[in-house]
PDB file of C-alpha atoms in Angstrom:
ATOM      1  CA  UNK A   1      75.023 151.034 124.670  1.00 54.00           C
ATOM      2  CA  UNK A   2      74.104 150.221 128.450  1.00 58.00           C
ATOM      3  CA  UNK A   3      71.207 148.011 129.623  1.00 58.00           C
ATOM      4  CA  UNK A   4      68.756 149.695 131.196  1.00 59.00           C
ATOM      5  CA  UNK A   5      66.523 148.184 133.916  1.00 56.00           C
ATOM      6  CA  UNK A   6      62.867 149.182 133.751  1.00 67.00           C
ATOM      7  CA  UNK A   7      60.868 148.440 137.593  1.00 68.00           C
ATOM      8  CA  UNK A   8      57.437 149.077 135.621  1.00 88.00           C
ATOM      9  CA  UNK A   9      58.404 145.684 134.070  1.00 89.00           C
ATOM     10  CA  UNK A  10      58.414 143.771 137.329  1.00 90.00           C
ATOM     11  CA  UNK A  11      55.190 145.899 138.601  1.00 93.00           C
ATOM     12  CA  UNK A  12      52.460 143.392 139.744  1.00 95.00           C
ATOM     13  CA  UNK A  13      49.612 144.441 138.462  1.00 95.00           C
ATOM     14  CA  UNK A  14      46.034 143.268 138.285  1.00 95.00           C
ATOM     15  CA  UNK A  15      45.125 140.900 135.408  1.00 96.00           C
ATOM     16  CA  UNK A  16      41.204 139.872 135.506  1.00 94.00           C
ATOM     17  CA  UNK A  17      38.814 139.745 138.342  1.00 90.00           C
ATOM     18  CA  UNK A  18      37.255 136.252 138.517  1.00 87.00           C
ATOM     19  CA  UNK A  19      33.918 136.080 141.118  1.00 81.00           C
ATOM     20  CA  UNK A  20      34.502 132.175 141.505  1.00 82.00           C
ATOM     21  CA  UNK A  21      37.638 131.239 143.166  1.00 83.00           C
ATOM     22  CA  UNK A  22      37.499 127.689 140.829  1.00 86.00           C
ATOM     23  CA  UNK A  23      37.630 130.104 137.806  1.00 89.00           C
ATOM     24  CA  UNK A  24      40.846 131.866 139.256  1.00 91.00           C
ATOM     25  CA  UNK A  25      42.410 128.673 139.852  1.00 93.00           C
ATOM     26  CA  UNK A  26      42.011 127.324 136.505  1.00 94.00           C
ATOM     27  CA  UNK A  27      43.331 130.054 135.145  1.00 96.00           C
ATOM     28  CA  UNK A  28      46.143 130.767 137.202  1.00 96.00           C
ATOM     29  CA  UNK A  29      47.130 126.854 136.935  1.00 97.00           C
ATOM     30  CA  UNK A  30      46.795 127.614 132.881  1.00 96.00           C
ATOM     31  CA  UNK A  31      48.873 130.866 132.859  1.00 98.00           C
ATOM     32  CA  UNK A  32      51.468 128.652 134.844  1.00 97.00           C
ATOM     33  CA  UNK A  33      51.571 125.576 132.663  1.00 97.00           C
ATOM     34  CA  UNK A  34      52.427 128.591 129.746  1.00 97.00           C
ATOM     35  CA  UNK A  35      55.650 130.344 131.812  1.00 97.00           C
ATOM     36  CA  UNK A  36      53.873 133.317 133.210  1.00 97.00           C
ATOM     37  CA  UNK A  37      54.470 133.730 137.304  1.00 97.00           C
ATOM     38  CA  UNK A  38      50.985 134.445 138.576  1.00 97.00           C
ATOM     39  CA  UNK A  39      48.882 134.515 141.741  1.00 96.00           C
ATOM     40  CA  UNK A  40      45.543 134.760 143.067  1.00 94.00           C
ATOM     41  CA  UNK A  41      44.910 137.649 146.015  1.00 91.00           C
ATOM     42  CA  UNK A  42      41.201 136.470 146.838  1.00 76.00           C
ATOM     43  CA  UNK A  43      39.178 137.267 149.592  1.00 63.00           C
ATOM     44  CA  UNK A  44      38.275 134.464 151.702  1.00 56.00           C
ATOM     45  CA  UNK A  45      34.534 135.243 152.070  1.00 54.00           C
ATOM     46  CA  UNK A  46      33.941 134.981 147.849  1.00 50.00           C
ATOM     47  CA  UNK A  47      35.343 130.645 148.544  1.00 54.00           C
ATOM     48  CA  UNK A  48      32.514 130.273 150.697  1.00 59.00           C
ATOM     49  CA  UNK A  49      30.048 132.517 149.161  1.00 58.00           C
ATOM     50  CA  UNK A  50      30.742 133.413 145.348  1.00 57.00           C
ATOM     51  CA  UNK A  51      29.386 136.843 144.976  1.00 54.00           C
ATOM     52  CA  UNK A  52      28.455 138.677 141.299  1.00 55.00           C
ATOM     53  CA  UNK A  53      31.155 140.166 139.254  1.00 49.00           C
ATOM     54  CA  UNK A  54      32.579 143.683 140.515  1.00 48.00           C
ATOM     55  CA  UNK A  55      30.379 142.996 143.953  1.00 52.00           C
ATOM     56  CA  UNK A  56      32.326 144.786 146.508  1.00 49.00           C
ATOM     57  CA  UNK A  57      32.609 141.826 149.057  1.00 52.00           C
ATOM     58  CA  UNK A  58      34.881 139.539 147.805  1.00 57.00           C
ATOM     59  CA  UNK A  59      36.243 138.072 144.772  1.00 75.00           C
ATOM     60  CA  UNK A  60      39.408 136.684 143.410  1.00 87.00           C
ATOM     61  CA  UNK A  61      42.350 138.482 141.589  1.00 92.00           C
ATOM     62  CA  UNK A  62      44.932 136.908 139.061  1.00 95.00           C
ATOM     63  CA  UNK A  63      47.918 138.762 139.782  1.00 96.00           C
ATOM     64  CA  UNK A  64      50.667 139.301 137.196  1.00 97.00           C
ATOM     65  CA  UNK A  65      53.449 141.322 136.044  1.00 96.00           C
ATOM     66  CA  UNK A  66      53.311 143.951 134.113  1.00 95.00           C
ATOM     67  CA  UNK A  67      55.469 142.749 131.324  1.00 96.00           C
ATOM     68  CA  UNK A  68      53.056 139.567 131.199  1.00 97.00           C
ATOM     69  CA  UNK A  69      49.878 141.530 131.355  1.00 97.00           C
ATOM     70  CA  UNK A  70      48.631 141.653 127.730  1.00 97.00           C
ATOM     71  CA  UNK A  71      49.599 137.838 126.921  1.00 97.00           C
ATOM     72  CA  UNK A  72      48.013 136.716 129.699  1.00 97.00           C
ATOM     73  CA  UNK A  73      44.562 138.404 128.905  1.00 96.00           C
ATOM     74  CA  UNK A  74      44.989 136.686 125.452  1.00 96.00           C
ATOM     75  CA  UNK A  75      45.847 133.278 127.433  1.00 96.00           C
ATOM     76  CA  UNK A  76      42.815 133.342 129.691  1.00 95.00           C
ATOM     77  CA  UNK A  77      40.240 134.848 127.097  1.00 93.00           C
ATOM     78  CA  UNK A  78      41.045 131.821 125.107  1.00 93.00           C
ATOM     79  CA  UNK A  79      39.564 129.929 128.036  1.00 89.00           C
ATOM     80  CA  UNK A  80      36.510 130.995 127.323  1.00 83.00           C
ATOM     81  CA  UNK A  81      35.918 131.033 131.218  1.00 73.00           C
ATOM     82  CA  UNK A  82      32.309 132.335 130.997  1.00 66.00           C
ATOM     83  CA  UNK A  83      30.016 130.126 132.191  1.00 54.00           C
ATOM     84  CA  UNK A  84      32.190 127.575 133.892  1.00 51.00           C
TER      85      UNK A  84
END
């Protein structure tokens, strides 16, 4: 039997949409300290000015791939982020 190699794996792919950049860090930091390669694509404006969830201006995005995508929804939901 041959290996296969499946790209969809290694997609990057958004994991949750945080509207305060301190929120993203946290969990990206978290998600790192557990093995999972993450980032944060942000846009600059929502560090300054922290705008409501889903607002259309800015907000920061915990990148992941796609293989890691459902354990590290469980990770952060275990945060318990709301509120921060």
């Amino acid at each position: 039997m041959a290996l296969t190699y499946n790209k969809n794996e290694d997609e990057i792919v958004p994991c949750k949409e945080f509207s305060l950049d301190a929120e993203a860090r946290l969990a990206e930091s978290f998600l790192k300290n557990e093995g999972i390669s993450c980032f944060i694509e942000s846009d600059f404006f929502s560090t300054i000015y922290p705008m409501p969830f889903g607002s259309p201006l800015g907000g920061a995005r915990l990148m992941v791939k796609n293989r890691d995508l459902e354990r590290a929804r469980q990770l952060i939901d275990s945060l318990n982020l709301e509120g921060f």
